């Protein structure tokens, strides 16, 4: 009996299972702020002036005086074409001027000799008229000789291809020895004036009308004038130091793309932007006194955005109506009220109606801790 009783007593002293403790999670209070969001559009960048450089005469490239990306001044030599035949032609044309001038001199002497003889009635006026005709013909041939020389001389000058404007040299697709001419489809190069640049971007039809409705002013000119300055995000993710101004809007839907083109002017004092660069135009959108929560607090479920707010130390999942996402915050229209406590840590593994221990943290510290990765 003792043995049996001992066995029963031993079975009744089993250890009770430990209860799970509520996790301690960081929380912030939903608050209102003035924030600036941005709408982004891909953009291409071009110099203020872009001139294709082409040969005015046909010939083989003998010298290339510049390299890609070089800054050149207006009139600076860029290429030299083979000009031996041109020089010979110019020399022959110059000799033609001397011959024609000699013929004019002879004809003039003949006229001068016949004039007094006609006046004295010694010879018929017919001979004088013939001499005058020969003089006129000689002068015409002299003028033609001078024109021929001018053309030949200009062609020699055209053998040196010069920069039409001051700017930056683009690509050099044709190298030394290439045969070029004025009708070539490929330009020798492009010179771009990048003291200031234009960024071109497009909006689709829906975006365009939303833009018009949101912009102050009654006419297009008024709307453009009242637009705030825009930012240019470069390919590496950095923001260009100079602000830009929208100058023109095409105002017509492109039938092929269904878009409207915008042009933004940017100053380029340090020549950091080049012809052909790409980037992203960021149009500012100001929000005044809007309710925000850290973006890290949100998660998506069945296509809806949710956050956990704390009610009696319990995580309650609620759906929120997100207006925009700005600087690691979400602007909330509905679902959360100002001052309500929002969970900002452990959201991914949390379940609805889970008991927690809230730990209040600074709102801005949470938002600023999230750094963009490019």
Short mmCIF file of C-alpha atoms in Angstrom, two decimals:
data_model
loop_
_atom_site.label_atom_id
_atom_site.label_comp_id
_atom_site.label_asym_id
_atom_site.label_seq_id
_atom_site.Cartn_x
_atom_site.Cartn_y
_atom_site.Cartn_z
CA UNK A 1 0.00 0.00 0.00
CA UNK A 2 2.84 2.36 0.74
CA UNK A 3 4.49 1.72 -2.54
CA UNK A 4 1.31 2.37 -4.50
CA UNK A 5 0.57 5.58 -2.57
CA UNK A 6 4.05 6.89 -3.28
CA UNK A 7 3.57 6.32 -6.98
CA UNK A 8 0.32 8.28 -7.01
CA UNK A 9 1.85 11.18 -5.16
CA UNK A 10 4.71 11.34 -7.64
CA UNK A 11 2.33 11.62 -10.62
CA UNK A 12 0.39 14.53 -9.14
CA UNK A 13 3.47 16.83 -8.98
CA UNK A 14 3.95 17.36 -12.74
CA UNK A 15 5.33 20.83 -13.66
CA UNK A 16 2.81 23.30 -15.14
CA UNK A 17 3.63 24.60 -18.74
CA UNK A 18 5.12 28.18 -18.64
CA UNK A 19 2.89 30.90 -20.07
CA UNK A 20 4.26 32.95 -23.07
CA UNK A 21 5.13 36.52 -22.12
CA UNK A 22 3.79 39.44 -24.18
CA UNK A 23 6.51 40.81 -26.49
CA UNK A 24 7.80 44.32 -25.96
CA UNK A 25 7.35 46.30 -29.21
CA UNK A 26 8.22 49.85 -30.24
CA UNK A 27 5.27 52.17 -30.74
CA UNK A 28 4.72 55.77 -31.82
CA UNK A 29 1.78 58.12 -31.79
CA UNK A 30 0.11 58.96 -35.08
CA UNK A 31 0.72 62.64 -35.67
CA UNK A 32 0.01 65.46 -38.12
CA UNK A 33 2.73 67.16 -40.18
CA UNK A 34 3.33 69.41 -43.16
CA UNK A 35 5.14 67.27 -45.71
CA UNK A 36 6.22 67.52 -49.34
CA UNK A 37 5.80 64.53 -51.62
CA UNK A 38 7.06 64.12 -55.17
CA UNK A 39 5.67 62.71 -58.37
CA UNK A 40 8.46 61.23 -60.48
CA UNK A 41 8.80 61.13 -64.27
CA UNK A 42 11.72 59.69 -66.30
CA UNK A 43 13.55 62.42 -68.20
CA UNK A 44 16.19 62.82 -70.90
CA UNK A 45 18.63 65.71 -70.86
CA UNK A 46 19.83 67.78 -73.79
CA UNK A 47 22.03 70.83 -74.12
CA UNK A 48 20.44 74.22 -74.63
CA UNK A 49 21.70 74.16 -78.22
CA UNK A 50 22.69 71.02 -80.14
CA UNK A 51 24.31 71.41 -83.53
CA UNK A 52 25.13 68.52 -85.83
CA UNK A 53 28.49 69.10 -87.51
CA UNK A 54 28.63 68.09 -91.17
CA UNK A 55 31.16 68.51 -93.97
CA UNK A 56 30.25 71.11 -96.59
CA UNK A 57 32.34 69.36 -99.22
CA UNK A 58 33.18 65.77 -99.99
CA UNK A 59 36.55 64.44 -98.97
CA UNK A 60 38.53 62.06 -96.79
CA UNK A 61 39.15 62.94 -93.15
CA UNK A 62 42.88 63.57 -92.77
CA UNK A 63 42.99 64.95 -89.25
CA UNK A 64 40.76 64.88 -86.16
CA UNK A 65 41.72 67.74 -83.87
CA UNK A 66 39.37 67.07 -80.94
CA UNK A 67 38.24 64.25 -78.68
CA UNK A 68 34.84 63.30 -77.28
CA UNK A 69 33.78 65.45 -74.34
CA UNK A 70 36.20 68.26 -75.18
CA UNK A 71 35.04 71.84 -74.66
CA UNK A 72 35.53 73.88 -77.83
CA UNK A 73 34.95 77.48 -78.90
CA UNK A 74 32.98 78.69 -81.90
CA UNK A 75 35.16 78.57 -85.03
CA UNK A 76 37.69 76.15 -83.53
CA UNK A 77 38.97 73.54 -86.06
CA UNK A 78 37.52 70.08 -85.48
CA UNK A 79 38.51 68.12 -88.62
CA UNK A 80 40.62 68.60 -91.72
CA UNK A 81 39.62 66.98 -94.99
CA UNK A 82 41.96 66.06 -97.88
CA UNK A 83 42.25 69.28 -99.93
CA UNK A 84 45.07 68.76 -102.47
CA UNK A 85 42.75 68.78 -105.48
CA UNK A 86 40.87 71.73 -104.04
CA UNK A 87 44.07 73.72 -103.66
CA UNK A 88 45.02 72.97 -107.27
CA UNK A 89 41.59 74.08 -108.44
CA UNK A 90 41.86 77.30 -106.41
CA UNK A 91 45.33 77.98 -107.84
CA UNK A 92 44.08 77.47 -111.41
CA UNK A 93 41.08 79.73 -110.71
CA UNK A 94 43.41 82.42 -109.41
CA UNK A 95 45.48 82.18 -112.61
CA UNK A 96 42.25 82.51 -114.57
CA UNK A 97 41.68 85.88 -112.90
CA UNK A 98 45.08 87.11 -114.16
CA UNK A 99 44.32 85.98 -117.70
CA UNK A 100 40.85 87.53 -117.65
CA UNK A 101 42.24 90.79 -116.24
CA UNK A 102 44.83 90.92 -119.03
CA UNK A 103 42.08 90.45 -121.63
CA UNK A 104 40.11 93.31 -120.06
CA UNK A 105 43.17 95.54 -120.18
CA UNK A 106 43.73 94.78 -123.89
CA UNK A 107 40.06 95.36 -124.70
CA UNK A 108 40.08 98.64 -122.76
CA UNK A 109 43.15 99.87 -124.69
CA UNK A 110 41.41 99.06 -127.97
CA UNK A 111 38.31 101.03 -126.97
CA UNK A 112 40.40 103.97 -125.78
CA UNK A 113 42.28 103.99 -129.14
CA UNK A 114 39.14 103.93 -131.30
CA UNK A 115 37.10 106.59 -129.49
CA UNK A 116 39.05 109.66 -130.85
CA UNK A 117 39.22 108.14 -134.32
CA UNK A 118 35.44 107.80 -134.41
CA UNK A 119 35.03 111.31 -133.06
CA UNK A 120 37.19 112.66 -135.95
CA UNK A 121 35.26 110.58 -138.49
CA UNK A 122 38.35 108.67 -139.47
CA UNK A 123 36.73 105.27 -138.86
CA UNK A 124 33.22 103.94 -138.67
CA UNK A 125 31.50 103.73 -135.27
CA UNK A 126 30.88 100.07 -136.00
CA UNK A 127 34.47 99.23 -135.10
CA UNK A 128 34.10 101.08 -131.77
CA UNK A 129 30.89 99.27 -130.89
CA UNK A 130 32.58 95.96 -131.64
CA UNK A 131 35.50 96.90 -129.37
CA UNK A 132 33.10 97.93 -126.59
CA UNK A 133 31.32 94.60 -126.92
CA UNK A 134 34.67 92.79 -126.60
CA UNK A 135 35.42 94.86 -123.47
CA UNK A 136 32.07 94.00 -121.91
CA UNK A 137 32.62 90.34 -122.68
CA UNK A 138 36.10 90.47 -121.14
CA UNK A 139 34.76 92.10 -117.99
CA UNK A 140 32.07 89.42 -117.75
CA UNK A 141 34.72 86.73 -118.04
CA UNK A 142 36.76 88.47 -115.34
CA UNK A 143 33.75 88.49 -113.01
CA UNK A 144 33.19 84.79 -113.69
CA UNK A 145 36.87 84.07 -113.04
CA UNK A 146 36.68 85.86 -109.72
CA UNK A 147 33.52 83.93 -108.80
CA UNK A 148 35.22 80.66 -109.71
CA UNK A 149 38.16 81.57 -107.53
CA UNK A 150 35.85 82.55 -104.67
CA UNK A 151 34.11 79.16 -104.86
CA UNK A 152 37.39 77.26 -105.09
CA UNK A 153 38.89 79.28 -102.24
CA UNK A 154 35.80 78.68 -100.09
CA UNK A 155 36.03 74.95 -100.77
CA UNK A 156 39.62 75.00 -99.56
CA UNK A 157 38.44 76.76 -96.40
CA UNK A 158 35.62 74.21 -96.04
CA UNK A 159 38.24 71.47 -95.92
CA UNK A 160 38.76 72.58 -92.32
CA UNK A 161 35.53 71.76 -90.44
CA UNK A 162 35.03 74.21 -87.58
CA UNK A 163 32.77 74.31 -84.51
CA UNK A 164 29.51 76.13 -85.33
CA UNK A 165 28.99 77.07 -81.65
CA UNK A 166 30.90 76.93 -78.40
CA UNK A 167 30.14 73.79 -76.44
CA UNK A 168 31.04 70.18 -75.74
CA UNK A 169 32.02 67.69 -78.44
CA UNK A 170 29.81 64.62 -78.62
CA UNK A 171 30.57 61.22 -80.13
CA UNK A 172 33.02 60.90 -83.01
CA UNK A 173 31.58 58.05 -85.09
CA UNK A 174 33.77 58.75 -88.16
CA UNK A 175 37.51 58.37 -87.84
CA UNK A 176 40.55 59.39 -89.83
CA UNK A 177 40.38 58.12 -93.42
CA UNK A 178 36.57 58.11 -93.63
CA UNK A 179 34.99 59.58 -96.75
CA UNK A 180 32.46 62.26 -95.79
CA UNK A 181 30.20 64.71 -97.56
CA UNK A 182 27.31 67.14 -97.07
CA UNK A 183 24.67 64.51 -97.84
CA UNK A 184 25.88 61.96 -95.28
CA UNK A 185 23.13 60.74 -92.91
CA UNK A 186 25.65 60.50 -90.05
CA UNK A 187 27.03 63.76 -88.70
CA UNK A 188 30.75 64.12 -88.01
CA UNK A 189 29.85 64.95 -84.40
CA UNK A 190 27.49 67.08 -82.34
CA UNK A 191 28.40 70.22 -80.44
CA UNK A 192 26.20 70.87 -77.41
CA UNK A 193 26.00 74.11 -75.49
CA UNK A 194 25.52 72.82 -71.92
CA UNK A 195 25.87 76.10 -70.02
CA UNK A 196 22.25 75.30 -69.27
CA UNK A 197 20.32 72.17 -70.17
CA UNK A 198 16.78 71.06 -70.88
CA UNK A 199 15.19 68.00 -69.29
CA UNK A 200 12.30 66.51 -71.25
CA UNK A 201 9.65 64.33 -69.63
CA UNK A 202 6.14 63.20 -70.53
CA UNK A 203 2.80 62.67 -68.84
CA UNK A 204 0.04 60.41 -70.04
CA UNK A 205 -3.36 61.92 -70.73
CA UNK A 206 -4.78 61.15 -67.29
CA UNK A 207 -1.76 62.56 -65.47
CA UNK A 208 -1.83 65.63 -67.72
CA UNK A 209 -5.41 66.55 -66.85
CA UNK A 210 -4.79 65.90 -63.16
CA UNK A 211 -1.82 68.24 -63.44
CA UNK A 212 -3.94 70.93 -65.10
CA UNK A 213 -6.67 70.67 -62.48
CA UNK A 214 -4.19 70.88 -59.60
CA UNK A 215 -2.19 73.80 -61.02
CA UNK A 216 -3.29 77.35 -60.11
CA UNK A 217 -4.24 79.66 -62.96
CA UNK A 218 -6.83 79.83 -65.72
CA UNK A 219 -4.61 79.68 -68.82
CA UNK A 220 -1.70 77.39 -69.63
CA UNK A 221 0.75 80.28 -69.38
CA UNK A 222 -0.56 81.19 -65.93
CA UNK A 223 -0.35 77.59 -64.76
CA UNK A 224 3.25 77.24 -65.98
CA UNK A 225 4.20 80.56 -64.40
CA UNK A 226 2.73 79.52 -61.03
CA UNK A 227 4.37 76.09 -60.96
CA UNK A 228 6.98 75.53 -58.23
CA UNK A 229 10.55 74.65 -59.08
CA UNK A 230 11.26 70.96 -59.65
CA UNK A 231 14.11 68.63 -58.72
CA UNK A 232 16.23 66.42 -60.92
CA UNK A 233 17.24 63.04 -59.54
CA UNK A 234 20.35 61.76 -61.29
CA UNK A 235 21.03 58.20 -62.41
CA UNK A 236 22.93 57.43 -59.18
CA UNK A 237 19.97 58.48 -57.05
CA UNK A 238 21.46 61.79 -55.93
CA UNK A 239 19.55 65.06 -56.29
CA UNK A 240 21.07 67.66 -58.62
CA UNK A 241 22.04 70.80 -56.75
CA UNK A 242 20.23 73.23 -59.08
CA UNK A 243 16.44 73.53 -59.13
CA UNK A 244 14.63 73.51 -62.47
CA UNK A 245 11.71 75.44 -63.90
CA UNK A 246 9.09 74.05 -66.26
CA UNK A 247 9.21 76.36 -69.28
CA UNK A 248 7.00 74.80 -71.92
CA UNK A 249 4.29 72.17 -72.31
CA UNK A 250 3.51 70.80 -75.75
CA UNK A 251 -0.21 70.99 -74.97
CA UNK A 252 -0.96 68.36 -77.61
CA UNK A 253 -1.36 64.64 -77.09
CA UNK A 254 1.16 62.69 -79.15
CA UNK A 255 -0.94 60.28 -81.22
CA UNK A 256 1.80 57.64 -81.22
CA UNK A 257 2.56 57.64 -77.47
CA UNK A 258 -0.55 59.19 -75.94
CA UNK A 259 1.59 61.58 -73.91
CA UNK A 260 2.23 65.31 -73.50
CA UNK A 261 5.83 66.53 -73.37
CA UNK A 262 7.21 68.99 -70.82
CA UNK A 263 10.50 70.89 -70.95
CA UNK A 264 12.39 71.93 -67.81
CA UNK A 265 15.35 74.33 -67.82
CA UNK A 266 18.27 73.74 -65.46
CA UNK A 267 21.34 75.89 -64.93
CA UNK A 268 24.55 73.89 -65.40
CA UNK A 269 27.36 76.14 -64.12
CA UNK A 270 29.81 73.32 -63.39
CA UNK A 271 29.03 71.36 -66.58
CA UNK A 272 28.02 68.32 -64.52
CA UNK A 273 25.13 67.51 -66.86
CA UNK A 274 25.85 66.36 -70.40
CA UNK A 275 23.90 65.96 -73.58
CA UNK A 276 22.19 62.56 -73.46
CA UNK A 277 22.14 62.12 -69.67
CA UNK A 278 19.07 60.58 -68.12
CA UNK A 279 17.36 61.30 -64.83
CA UNK A 280 14.05 61.67 -63.05
CA UNK A 281 12.04 64.86 -62.71
CA UNK A 282 10.44 65.21 -59.28
CA UNK A 283 7.36 67.44 -59.17
CA UNK A 284 6.70 68.62 -55.59
CA UNK A 285 3.30 68.04 -54.00
CA UNK A 286 2.72 69.86 -50.71
CA UNK A 287 0.54 68.36 -47.96
CA UNK A 288 -0.50 70.59 -45.06
CA UNK A 289 -1.45 69.28 -41.61
CA UNK A 290 -1.93 65.67 -42.72
CA UNK A 291 -1.99 62.57 -40.52
CA UNK A 292 1.14 60.42 -40.90
CA UNK A 293 2.56 57.19 -39.49
CA UNK A 294 5.96 55.62 -40.22
CA UNK A 295 5.90 53.51 -43.36
CA UNK A 296 7.62 50.69 -41.48
CA UNK A 297 4.40 50.25 -39.49
CA UNK A 298 2.41 49.25 -42.55
CA UNK A 299 1.95 45.90 -44.23
CA UNK A 300 -0.16 44.66 -47.12
CA UNK A 301 -2.82 42.01 -46.81
CA UNK A 302 -5.20 40.97 -49.60
CA UNK A 303 -4.37 44.09 -51.56
CA UNK A 304 -5.06 46.45 -48.65
CA UNK A 305 -2.65 48.41 -46.46
CA UNK A 306 -2.87 47.69 -42.72
CA UNK A 307 -1.25 48.88 -39.51
CA UNK A 308 -1.44 47.65 -35.93
CA UNK A 309 -2.71 50.09 -33.36
CA UNK A 310 -2.60 49.39 -29.64
CA UNK A 311 -5.84 49.10 -27.68
CA UNK A 312 -5.53 48.04 -24.01
CA UNK A 313 -2.03 46.62 -24.63
CA UNK A 314 -3.38 44.54 -27.51
CA UNK A 315 -2.37 44.77 -31.20
CA UNK A 316 -5.41 45.45 -33.34
CA UNK A 317 -5.05 45.26 -37.13
CA UNK A 318 -6.81 48.06 -39.02
CA UNK A 319 -7.07 48.91 -42.72
CA UNK A 320 -5.85 52.40 -43.60
CA UNK A 321 -6.57 54.57 -46.64
CA UNK A 322 -3.15 55.71 -47.88
CA UNK A 323 -3.02 59.03 -49.72
CA UNK A 324 0.71 59.05 -50.47
CA UNK A 325 4.10 57.81 -49.29
CA UNK A 326 6.58 60.53 -48.38
CA UNK A 327 10.02 60.32 -46.75
CA UNK A 328 9.42 56.91 -45.13
CA UNK A 329 5.96 57.94 -43.92
CA UNK A 330 2.49 57.12 -45.16
CA UNK A 331 -0.14 59.85 -45.30
CA UNK A 332 -3.34 58.36 -43.89
CA UNK A 333 -6.81 59.54 -44.83
CA UNK A 334 -8.85 57.03 -42.83
CA UNK A 335 -8.33 54.13 -40.43
CA UNK A 336 -6.20 55.87 -37.81
CA UNK A 337 -6.77 59.00 -35.72
CA UNK A 338 -4.26 61.50 -34.41
CA UNK A 339 -2.71 60.41 -31.13
CA UNK A 340 -3.49 56.72 -31.53
CA UNK A 341 -0.64 54.34 -30.72
CA UNK A 342 0.87 52.54 -33.71
CA UNK A 343 3.24 49.56 -33.57
CA UNK A 344 6.46 50.10 -35.55
CA UNK A 345 8.53 46.98 -34.77
CA UNK A 346 7.91 43.27 -35.23
CA UNK A 347 4.99 43.96 -37.56
CA UNK A 348 5.91 41.13 -39.93
CA UNK A 349 5.47 38.39 -37.32
CA UNK A 350 2.66 39.96 -35.31
CA UNK A 351 -0.88 38.58 -35.28
CA UNK A 352 -4.16 40.40 -34.72
CA UNK A 353 -5.34 40.66 -31.09
CA UNK A 354 -1.95 39.68 -29.69
CA UNK A 355 -1.08 41.04 -26.27
CA UNK A 356 2.03 43.24 -26.28
CA UNK A 357 4.06 45.51 -24.05
CA UNK A 358 4.26 48.88 -25.82
CA UNK A 359 7.53 50.81 -25.67
CA UNK A 360 7.12 54.44 -26.73
CA UNK A 361 9.85 55.67 -29.14
CA UNK A 362 10.45 58.93 -30.97
CA UNK A 363 8.51 59.27 -34.23
CA UNK A 364 11.27 61.08 -36.16
CA UNK A 365 13.93 58.64 -34.95
CA UNK A 366 12.02 55.74 -36.49
CA UNK A 367 11.41 57.58 -39.76
CA UNK A 368 14.98 58.83 -40.15
CA UNK A 369 16.47 55.43 -39.31
CA UNK A 370 15.33 54.08 -42.69
CA UNK A 371 17.95 54.99 -45.26
CA UNK A 372 17.31 54.64 -49.01
CA UNK A 373 19.44 52.10 -50.84
CA UNK A 374 20.41 52.83 -54.47
#
